Each structure stands twice: as structure tokens, then as C-alpha cells.
Coordinates of C-alpha atoms and ligand atoms in Angstrom, one line a residue:
M1 CA 8.2 99.5 195.4
N2 CA 8.7 102.6 193.3
L3 CA 11.9 102.5 191.5
L4 CA 11.3 105.9 189.8
F5 CA 10.8 108.0 192.9
E6 CA 13.1 111.1 192.8
K7 CA 15.0 109.7 189.8
V8 CA 16.0 112.3 187.1
I9 CA 14.9 111.0 183.7
L10 CA 16.2 112.8 180.6
I11 CA 14.2 112.2 177.4
G12 CA 15.6 113.1 174.0
V13 CA 12.9 113.6 171.4
T14 CA 13.5 113.5 167.7
G15 CA 11.4 114.1 164.6
G16 CA 9.1 111.2 164.4
V17 CA 5.3 111.1 164.5
A18 CA 5.5 109.1 167.8
A19 CA 6.8 112.2 169.5
Y20 CA 3.2 113.1 170.2
K21 CA 3.2 110.4 172.8
V22 CA 6.0 112.0 174.8
P23 CA 3.7 114.1 177.0
L24 CA 1.8 111.0 178.1
L25 CA 5.1 109.3 179.1
V26 CA 6.2 112.4 180.9
R27 CA 2.9 112.5 182.9
E28 CA 3.3 108.8 183.8
L29 CA 6.9 109.2 185.0
K30 CA 6.0 112.4 187.0
G31 CA 3.0 110.5 188.5
R32 CA 5.5 108.0 189.9
G33 CA 7.6 110.7 191.5
A34 CA 10.4 111.1 188.9
K35 CA 11.9 114.4 187.7
V36 CA 11.7 114.6 184.0
K37 CA 13.7 116.8 181.6
V38 CA 13.1 116.9 177.9
I39 CA 15.5 117.8 175.0
L40 CA 13.7 118.5 171.7
T41 CA 15.4 118.5 168.3
E42 CA 14.2 121.1 165.7
N43 CA 12.3 118.4 163.8
A44 CA 10.7 117.1 167.1
K45 CA 9.0 120.5 167.5
R46 CA 7.0 119.7 164.4
F47 CA 5.4 116.8 166.1
V48 CA 5.1 117.8 169.8
S49 CA 4.6 121.2 171.4
S50 CA 7.3 122.4 173.7
Q51 CA 4.6 124.4 175.5
V52 CA 2.7 121.2 176.4
L53 CA 5.9 119.5 177.5
S54 CA 6.9 122.5 179.7
I55 CA 3.6 122.2 181.6
F56 CA 4.1 118.5 182.3
S57 CA 7.9 118.3 182.8
D58 CA 10.7 119.8 184.9
G59 CA 12.2 121.6 181.9
V60 CA 12.3 121.6 178.1
F61 CA 15.7 122.3 176.4
D62 CA 16.4 122.8 172.7
S63 CA 19.5 125.0 172.3
L64 CA 23.2 124.5 173.0
W65 CA 23.6 128.2 173.5
E66 CA 20.9 129.4 175.9
D67 CA 22.2 128.2 179.3
D68 CA 25.6 127.5 180.6
I69 CA 26.9 124.3 178.9
P70 CA 23.4 122.6 179.0
H71 CA 24.8 119.4 177.4
I72 CA 27.1 118.8 180.3
T73 CA 24.7 119.7 183.1
L74 CA 21.8 117.7 181.5
S75 CA 24.0 114.6 180.9
S76 CA 25.7 114.6 184.3
E77 CA 22.6 115.3 186.4
S78 CA 20.4 112.5 184.9
D79 CA 19.9 109.0 186.3
F80 CA 18.6 107.7 183.1
F81 CA 18.7 108.9 179.5
L82 CA 16.4 107.6 176.7
I83 CA 15.8 108.8 173.1
L84 CA 12.2 108.5 172.2
P85 CA 11.3 108.3 169.4
A86 CA 14.7 107.7 168.1
D87 CA 14.7 108.5 164.4
Y88 CA 17.0 107.2 161.6
N89 CA 19.0 110.4 161.9
I90 CA 19.8 110.4 165.6
I91 CA 20.8 106.8 165.5
G92 CA 23.2 107.6 162.6
K93 CA 24.6 110.6 164.4
A94 CA 25.1 108.8 167.7
A95 CA 26.9 105.9 165.9
S96 CA 29.2 108.1 163.9
G97 CA 30.0 110.6 166.5
V98 CA 28.2 113.6 165.1
A99 CA 27.4 116.3 167.7
D100 CA 25.8 119.3 166.0
D101 CA 22.9 120.2 168.2
L102 CA 21.9 119.9 171.9
L103 CA 20.6 116.3 171.7
S104 CA 23.5 114.8 169.8
T105 CA 26.0 116.8 171.9
T106 CA 24.3 115.6 175.2
I107 CA 24.6 112.0 173.8
A108 CA 28.3 112.6 173.2
A109 CA 28.7 113.8 176.8
Y110 CA 26.7 111.1 178.5
N111 CA 28.9 108.3 180.0
K112 CA 26.3 105.7 180.9
K113 CA 24.0 103.5 178.8
I114 CA 21.3 105.1 176.7
L115 CA 18.0 103.5 175.8
F116 CA 17.1 104.1 172.2
C117 CA 13.4 103.6 171.3
P118 CA 13.3 103.6 167.5
S119 CA 10.1 104.3 165.6
M120 CA 10.0 104.7 161.8
N121 CA 8.8 103.2 158.5
P122 CA 9.6 99.4 158.2
R123 CA 11.7 100.0 155.1
M124 CA 13.9 102.5 157.0
L125 CA 14.1 100.0 159.9
E126 CA 15.4 97.3 157.5
N127 CA 18.0 99.6 155.9
P128 CA 21.4 97.9 156.4
V129 CA 23.0 101.3 157.4
L130 CA 20.6 101.6 160.3
I131 CA 21.1 97.9 161.3
K132 CA 24.9 98.4 161.3
N133 CA 24.5 101.7 163.3
I134 CA 22.3 99.9 165.9
E135 CA 24.8 97.0 166.1
Y136 CA 27.6 99.4 166.7
L137 CA 25.7 101.4 169.4
K138 CA 24.8 98.1 171.1
S139 CA 28.5 97.1 171.1
C140 CA 29.2 100.4 172.9
G141 CA 26.8 99.2 175.7
H142 CA 23.7 101.1 174.6
Y143 CA 20.4 99.3 174.2
F144 CA 17.3 99.4 172.1
L145 CA 13.6 98.8 172.7
E146 CA 12.2 96.8 169.7
P147 CA 9.5 98.7 167.9
S148 CA 6.1 96.9 167.8
K149 CA 4.0 95.9 164.9
G150 CA 0.7 97.5 163.8
P151 CA -0.7 100.3 161.6
L152 CA 1.8 103.1 161.0
A153 CA 1.3 106.8 160.4
C154 CA 2.7 106.5 156.9
G155 CA -0.3 104.3 155.9
V156 CA 1.5 100.9 156.0
E157 CA 1.1 98.0 158.4
G158 CA 4.2 96.5 159.9
K159 CA 7.0 96.9 162.5
G160 CA 7.9 100.4 163.5
R161 CA 5.4 101.6 166.1
L162 CA 6.6 102.9 169.4
P163 CA 5.6 100.3 172.1
S164 CA 3.0 101.2 174.7
I165 CA 3.8 103.8 177.4
S166 CA 3.6 101.1 180.1
R167 CA 6.1 99.0 178.1
I168 CA 8.5 101.9 177.9
V169 CA 8.1 102.7 181.7
L170 CA 8.8 99.0 182.4
E171 CA 12.1 99.3 180.5
I172 CA 13.1 102.5 182.4
E173 CA 12.3 100.7 185.7
K174 CA 14.4 97.7 184.6
A175 CA 17.4 99.9 183.9
L176 CA 17.2 101.3 187.4
S177 CA 16.7 97.9 189.1
P178 CA 19.3 95.6 190.7
K179 CA 19.7 92.6 188.3
T180 CA 19.6 89.7 190.8
L181 CA 17.9 87.3 188.4
E182 CA 20.1 88.1 185.3
G183 CA 19.9 85.1 182.9
D184 CA 17.5 83.1 185.0
L185 CA 14.3 81.6 183.5
C186 CA 11.3 82.5 185.7
L187 CA 8.2 80.4 185.0
I188 CA 5.1 81.9 186.6
T189 CA 1.7 80.3 186.7
G190 CA -1.4 82.3 187.5
G191 CA -5.2 82.6 187.3
G192 CA -7.6 79.8 187.8
T193 CA -7.7 76.5 186.0
V194 CA -10.8 75.5 184.1
E195 CA -12.2 71.9 184.2
K196 CA -14.8 71.2 181.6
I197 CA -18.2 69.8 182.7
D198 CA -19.8 69.8 179.3
P199 CA -19.2 71.9 176.1
V200 CA -20.6 75.1 177.8
R201 CA -20.0 74.6 181.5
C202 CA -16.9 74.4 183.6
L203 CA -15.5 74.2 187.1
T204 CA -13.3 77.2 187.9
N205 CA -12.5 79.7 190.7
E206 CA -12.2 83.5 191.4
S207 CA -8.5 83.8 190.8
S208 CA -7.6 87.0 188.9
G209 CA -4.0 86.3 187.9
K210 CA -2.8 89.6 189.6
M211 CA -0.2 87.9 191.7
A212 CA 1.3 86.3 188.6
Y213 CA 1.3 89.6 186.8
Y214 CA 3.2 91.4 189.6
L215 CA 5.7 88.5 190.0
A216 CA 6.3 88.7 186.2
K217 CA 7.0 92.4 186.5
Y218 CA 9.6 92.1 189.3
C219 CA 11.2 89.0 187.8
Y220 CA 11.6 91.0 184.5
L221 CA 12.9 94.1 186.3
S222 CA 15.4 91.9 188.1
G223 CA 16.8 90.7 184.8
G224 CA 15.0 87.4 184.5
E225 CA 13.5 85.9 181.4
V226 CA 9.8 85.6 182.1
E227 CA 7.3 83.0 180.9
L228 CA 3.7 83.1 182.1
I229 CA 1.3 80.2 182.0
L230 CA -2.1 81.6 182.7
G231 CA -5.5 80.0 183.3
K232 CA -8.7 82.0 183.4
N233 CA -7.9 85.5 184.6
T234 CA -9.2 89.1 184.7
L235 CA -5.9 90.7 183.5
N236 CA -6.0 93.1 180.5
L237 CA -2.6 92.2 179.3
D238 CA -0.6 94.8 177.2
P239 CA 0.4 93.0 174.0
D240 CA 3.8 94.8 174.1
L241 CA 4.8 93.0 177.4
P242 CA 8.1 91.3 177.0
Y243 CA 6.9 87.9 178.4
K244 CA 6.1 84.7 176.7
I245 CA 2.5 84.0 177.6
T246 CA 0.8 80.6 177.3
L247 CA -2.9 80.3 178.0
V248 CA -4.2 77.0 179.4
N249 CA -7.5 75.6 180.7
S250 CA -7.2 72.5 182.9
A251 CA -4.7 71.6 185.6
E252 CA -3.5 68.7 183.4
E253 CA -2.7 71.2 180.6
M254 CA -1.0 73.6 183.0
F255 CA 1.2 70.7 184.3
N256 CA 2.2 69.6 180.8
K257 CA 3.1 73.2 179.8
I258 CA 5.3 73.4 182.9
L259 CA 6.9 70.0 182.1
D260 CA 7.8 71.3 178.6
R261 CA 10.0 73.9 180.2
W262 CA 11.0 72.1 183.4
D263 CA 14.6 71.4 182.6
E264 CA 15.3 75.0 181.7
V265 CA 13.4 76.6 184.6
D266 CA 15.4 78.3 187.4
Y267 CA 12.5 79.6 189.4
L268 CA 8.9 78.4 189.4
F269 CA 6.2 80.6 191.0
M270 CA 3.1 78.5 191.4
S271 CA 0.6 81.3 192.0
A272 CA -2.2 79.7 189.9
A273 CA -5.3 78.6 191.8
V274 CA -5.4 75.0 190.6
S275 CA -8.7 73.1 190.9
D276 CA -8.4 70.2 193.3
F277 CA -11.2 68.5 191.5
T278 CA -12.0 67.6 187.9
V279 CA -15.0 66.0 186.1
N280 CA -15.3 63.5 183.3
P281 CA -16.8 66.0 180.8
K282 CA -20.0 65.2 178.9
E283 CA -19.8 65.5 175.1
E284 CA -23.2 67.0 174.8
K285 CA -24.7 70.0 176.8
I286 CA -26.4 68.6 179.9
K287 CA -30.1 69.2 179.8
R288 CA -32.0 70.9 182.6
K289 CA -33.4 68.4 185.1
E290 CA -34.8 68.5 188.6
E291 CA -31.6 67.4 190.2
L292 CA -28.1 66.8 188.8
V293 CA -25.3 65.1 190.8
L294 CA -21.9 65.9 189.5
E295 CA -19.2 63.3 190.1
L296 CA -16.0 65.1 190.9
K297 CA -12.7 63.3 191.1
S298 CA -9.4 64.3 192.6
N299 CA -7.2 66.4 190.2
I300 CA -3.5 66.2 189.6
D301 CA -1.5 68.0 192.3
I302 CA 1.0 69.8 190.1
L303 CA 3.5 70.8 192.9
K304 CA 3.5 67.3 194.3
E305 CA 4.3 65.9 190.8
L306 CA 7.0 68.4 190.3
K307 CA 8.5 67.6 193.7
K308 CA 9.4 64.1 192.3
R309 CA 11.2 65.8 189.3
K310 CA 12.9 68.6 191.3
K311 CA 16.6 69.2 190.5
H312 CA 18.1 72.7 190.5
Q313 CA 14.7 74.5 190.4
F314 CA 13.7 76.9 193.1
I315 CA 10.0 76.6 193.8
V316 CA 7.7 79.2 195.3
G317 CA 4.2 78.0 196.3
F318 CA 1.1 79.9 197.5
S319 CA -1.2 78.3 200.1
L320 CA -4.7 79.6 200.4
E321 CA -6.1 79.1 203.9
K322 CA -9.2 80.0 205.9
E323 CA -7.6 79.2 209.3
N324 CA -4.3 77.9 210.9
L325 CA -2.4 79.9 208.3
R326 CA 1.1 79.3 209.6
A327 CA 0.8 75.6 210.5
S328 CA -1.0 74.7 207.2
T329 CA 1.4 76.8 205.1
L330 CA 4.4 75.0 206.8
E331 CA 2.8 71.6 206.2
K332 CA 2.1 72.3 202.5
M333 CA 5.6 73.7 202.1
K334 CA 7.1 70.3 203.2
E335 CA 4.5 68.2 201.4
K336 CA 4.9 70.0 198.1
G337 CA 8.7 70.5 198.1
C338 CA 8.6 74.3 198.0
D339 CA 11.6 76.5 198.9
I340 CA 9.3 79.4 199.8
M341 CA 5.6 79.0 200.7
V342 CA 3.5 82.1 200.8
G343 CA 0.5 81.6 203.1
N344 CA -2.5 83.9 202.4
F345 CA -6.1 84.1 203.6
V346 CA -8.9 83.2 201.2
S347 CA -9.9 86.9 201.1
S348 CA -6.8 87.4 199.0
I349 CA -8.3 85.6 196.0
G350 CA -9.2 88.0 193.2
S351 CA -8.2 91.0 195.4
E352 CA -5.5 93.7 194.9
E353 CA -4.4 93.2 198.5
S354 CA -3.1 90.2 200.4
A355 CA -2.3 89.4 204.0
G356 CA -0.5 86.4 205.4
I357 CA 3.0 84.9 206.0
I358 CA 6.0 84.2 203.8
I359 CA 7.9 81.1 205.0
S360 CA 11.3 80.3 203.6
K361 CA 14.1 78.0 204.8
K362 CA 15.7 81.1 206.3
G363 CA 12.8 82.4 208.3
E364 CA 9.4 83.9 208.3
E365 CA 7.8 87.3 207.6
E366 CA 4.2 88.4 208.0
F367 CA 2.7 90.8 205.5
N368 CA -0.4 92.9 204.9
C369 CA 0.1 94.8 201.7
S370 CA -0.7 95.1 198.0
K371 CA 0.0 92.1 195.7
E372 CA 2.6 94.3 193.9
E373 CA 4.5 94.9 197.2
L374 CA 4.2 91.2 198.0
A375 CA 5.7 90.2 194.7
W376 CA 8.7 92.5 195.4
K377 CA 9.1 91.1 198.9
I378 CA 9.2 87.5 197.4
I379 CA 11.7 88.4 194.7
Q380 CA 13.9 90.0 197.4
K381 CA 13.9 86.7 199.4
I382 CA 14.8 84.3 196.6
K383 CA 18.3 85.6 196.0
Ligands
LIG401 N1 -1.5 73.4 193.7 C1 -1.1 72.5 192.7 N2 -2.0 71.5 192.3 C2 -3.2 71.4 192.8 C3 -3.6 72.4 193.8 C4 -2.7 73.3 194.2 O1 0.0 72.5 192.3 N3 -4.1 70.5 192.3 C5 -0.5 74.4 194.2 C6 -1.1 75.8 194.1 O2 -0.7 76.4 192.9 C7 -0.3 76.4 195.3 C8 -0.2 75.3 196.3 O3 -0.3 74.1 195.5 O4 0.9 76.9 194.9 C9 -1.1 75.3 197.4 O5 -2.5 75.4 196.9 P1 -3.7 75.4 197.9 O6 -4.9 75.5 197.1 O7 -3.5 76.3 199.0 O8 -3.6 73.9 198.5 P2 -4.2 72.5 198.1 O9 -3.0 71.6 197.9 O10 -5.1 72.6 197.0 O11 -4.9 72.0 199.5 P3 -6.3 72.6 200.1 O12 -7.1 73.1 199.0 O13 -6.9 71.4 200.7 O14 -5.9 73.6 201.2

């Protein structure tokens, strides 16, 4: 699902060090099929080259006077407008109605929401004048991407960095998505659970957590509040992602973390591969011997336990099967109280692709696609 395909994105760049990241963002957006136009302020040109940007983008603009009324054409022909980095000056100008160059005049002529991505020194960020200007712009319907924390170009450590390119792209995609889950809490489990055998050994599985990652993405783009509970996984998660992430080991721990949030949850996506067996762990490392018999005992079935506590929650389960996919998925759907059960073959575990069947109370659909596409299909079905 490519929300950026053929969309016209307008980026206003102001004079902050983070302007050097704009060509990377432009490349990323172009790679997804968007048309990208860039407005540079005079100060922005000190931090990013308009020559580099003209190679990557579909046009770089910096003057009110070169073309025919560029502020009107640029503002009316764009699907989305973001200011990145947004410095102290442009936020002040936008809030007080100053229009004295191409960027500020285009802001004045734009009649949809603008995304401001501030990046500056922490003392400037805490300035009450800036805070008041941001509040005012928010009250006009505009919105802001919180800067992240870390080492800053001015030599201090703190809040003020531009978030990662993937975080910014996610925010642009969100602005272009239908908000079917606005205000809903989406709790997503993923990865494989880990049952301790002794201090250094464990019982786990090949789950990567990818399904949970893509579900989180599309829940967020649809306006949901996202919380992830992850077991062992191979995800290299961007620290700027706007999700609350809780890491767990055992099935018991995962169950308790879900219970902590259960009353607030609107949608539960149980994509974790939960171990069906657990072990009474030994306190000391087990020594090598000729033969070792591990005694496994049945583990908690999280979904079955949640079925007893189900009230308003909508539950999506995932069944992993080697044969009789449809029948087994249907059976598990009833047994575990799921509203949707996604049946997939064992080859899906750890893979980027998945094949199987989505069964809901309204019907069935077979799929053979990437996990990202599957996540989108599931989100489409839940509302
Ligand atoms: N699940 C769970 N608790 C478990 C095992 C699985 O909540 N102890 C959840 C999974 O997260 C998934 C669904 O139940 O959403 C189906 O998991 P699956 O492994 O396919 O089924 P099992 O119930 O474990 O049955 P089996 O392994 O015998 O097929």
C-alpha cells in the first residue's frame, strides 16, 4: 500500500543545520513515487545546496519574483506541505502573519494543515515566545513533529534534533491516510516468546516480529494509538517511532502486560508466536551429560484466557498451520474468541511474505502477499 504514489509534496526548508538532511528525505519520497518540490529560504541555502536538491527533486524555488505567482501555484498544487527544519523564525512568522519571502507567503496562501518539524537549540525550544507561537499554530489546525533528543550541532545534548527520515515519512503518510482508527488503542504483540531452561538457555522460535511491525505502522497511519509488546525479534527498531514498546520474555509476562492495558484496549492483534510449552527453569547452568530429558509443561494460552475477559475488545488472532489451513483457522477462531483469524502456513514464520486466509465474521479472503500488504488488508477489514 503506497500512500505517497503520485502525491505532490511541498517541503519548505529554513536555516537550520538539519537542512542538510532534506536531500535524503527528498530521495526517500521520490523513491516511493511522490513528486517533490522544495522552497528554500535565503538562510536555508547556507546549510543545503539548491543544486543537489534540483537533482533529486521536481523543482527548487526560492524567489517570489521569478515565476508567475509561485506562492499561489505551489500552495494550490500540493497535496501536502511540511516545513523542515522549521526554525524559530519561520514559526514566529507563520504565527504572526508575516509574509515577506516565498516560503512565508506560500504558508499564508496554503489553506490546508501544515506539518512543522522544528529543530533548534533546547533553550530556543523552551522559549515562551516559541511555545506560545506553536500553541497558536496548533489552534489554527497545523501540527508539529516533536524534535528528538540527542547530541546537537551546537555542542549540547538535549531535545532539538530532527527525527529520523523514516519517522518523518511516517508522519507524511499518516497525513495522507484515512483515519479509521482515530482515538483507538491498538495493542499489538509480536516476536517469539522465550521460556528459560537455565540461566543461559531458552525455548523460543523463529518469529521475527515483522507482522507486528507492519500492523503497528498501519494502525498508526489510521490514527490509532499504538502499543507494542514484543518478545524476541529481529527488528531493528527506529528509536524515533511513535509507539510505546514493551519488551517481554515469557508467555506469562506477555499475558500480564496485556492484562495491564486490557480495559483500555480497543483492538488486540495477537501476532506473537507464543510458546505452547514452558519449562521449570534450573537455577544453575545445566552441565553437559550423555543424555538430557527436558520436561516440558503446557504453557498459558493467552487468547483463551483473554476470551474469558473479553468485553468491547476486537481481537485479531494468527493461526500458524502446516495443513488444513481453513478448517484449523476456523476452529481456532471459535476456540480463542477472535473476531478475525488470519491463517498462514508455517513457511510465513520469519519471512517477509505470507500466504493464507483471512477469516472474519463477514467472510473470507485468501492472500499471497508481503506482510506489509497483509497488515493493510487486515486494518481495512476491522472497520
Ligand atoms: N496463542 C496464544 N497463546 C499460546 C499460543 C498461541 O495466545 N500459548 C495465540 C497466538 O498468538 C495466535 C493464536 O493463538 O494468535 C494461534 O496460535 P497458533 O500457534 O497457531 O495455535 P496454537 O493455539 O498454539 O495451537 P497449535 O500450535 O497446536 O496449532
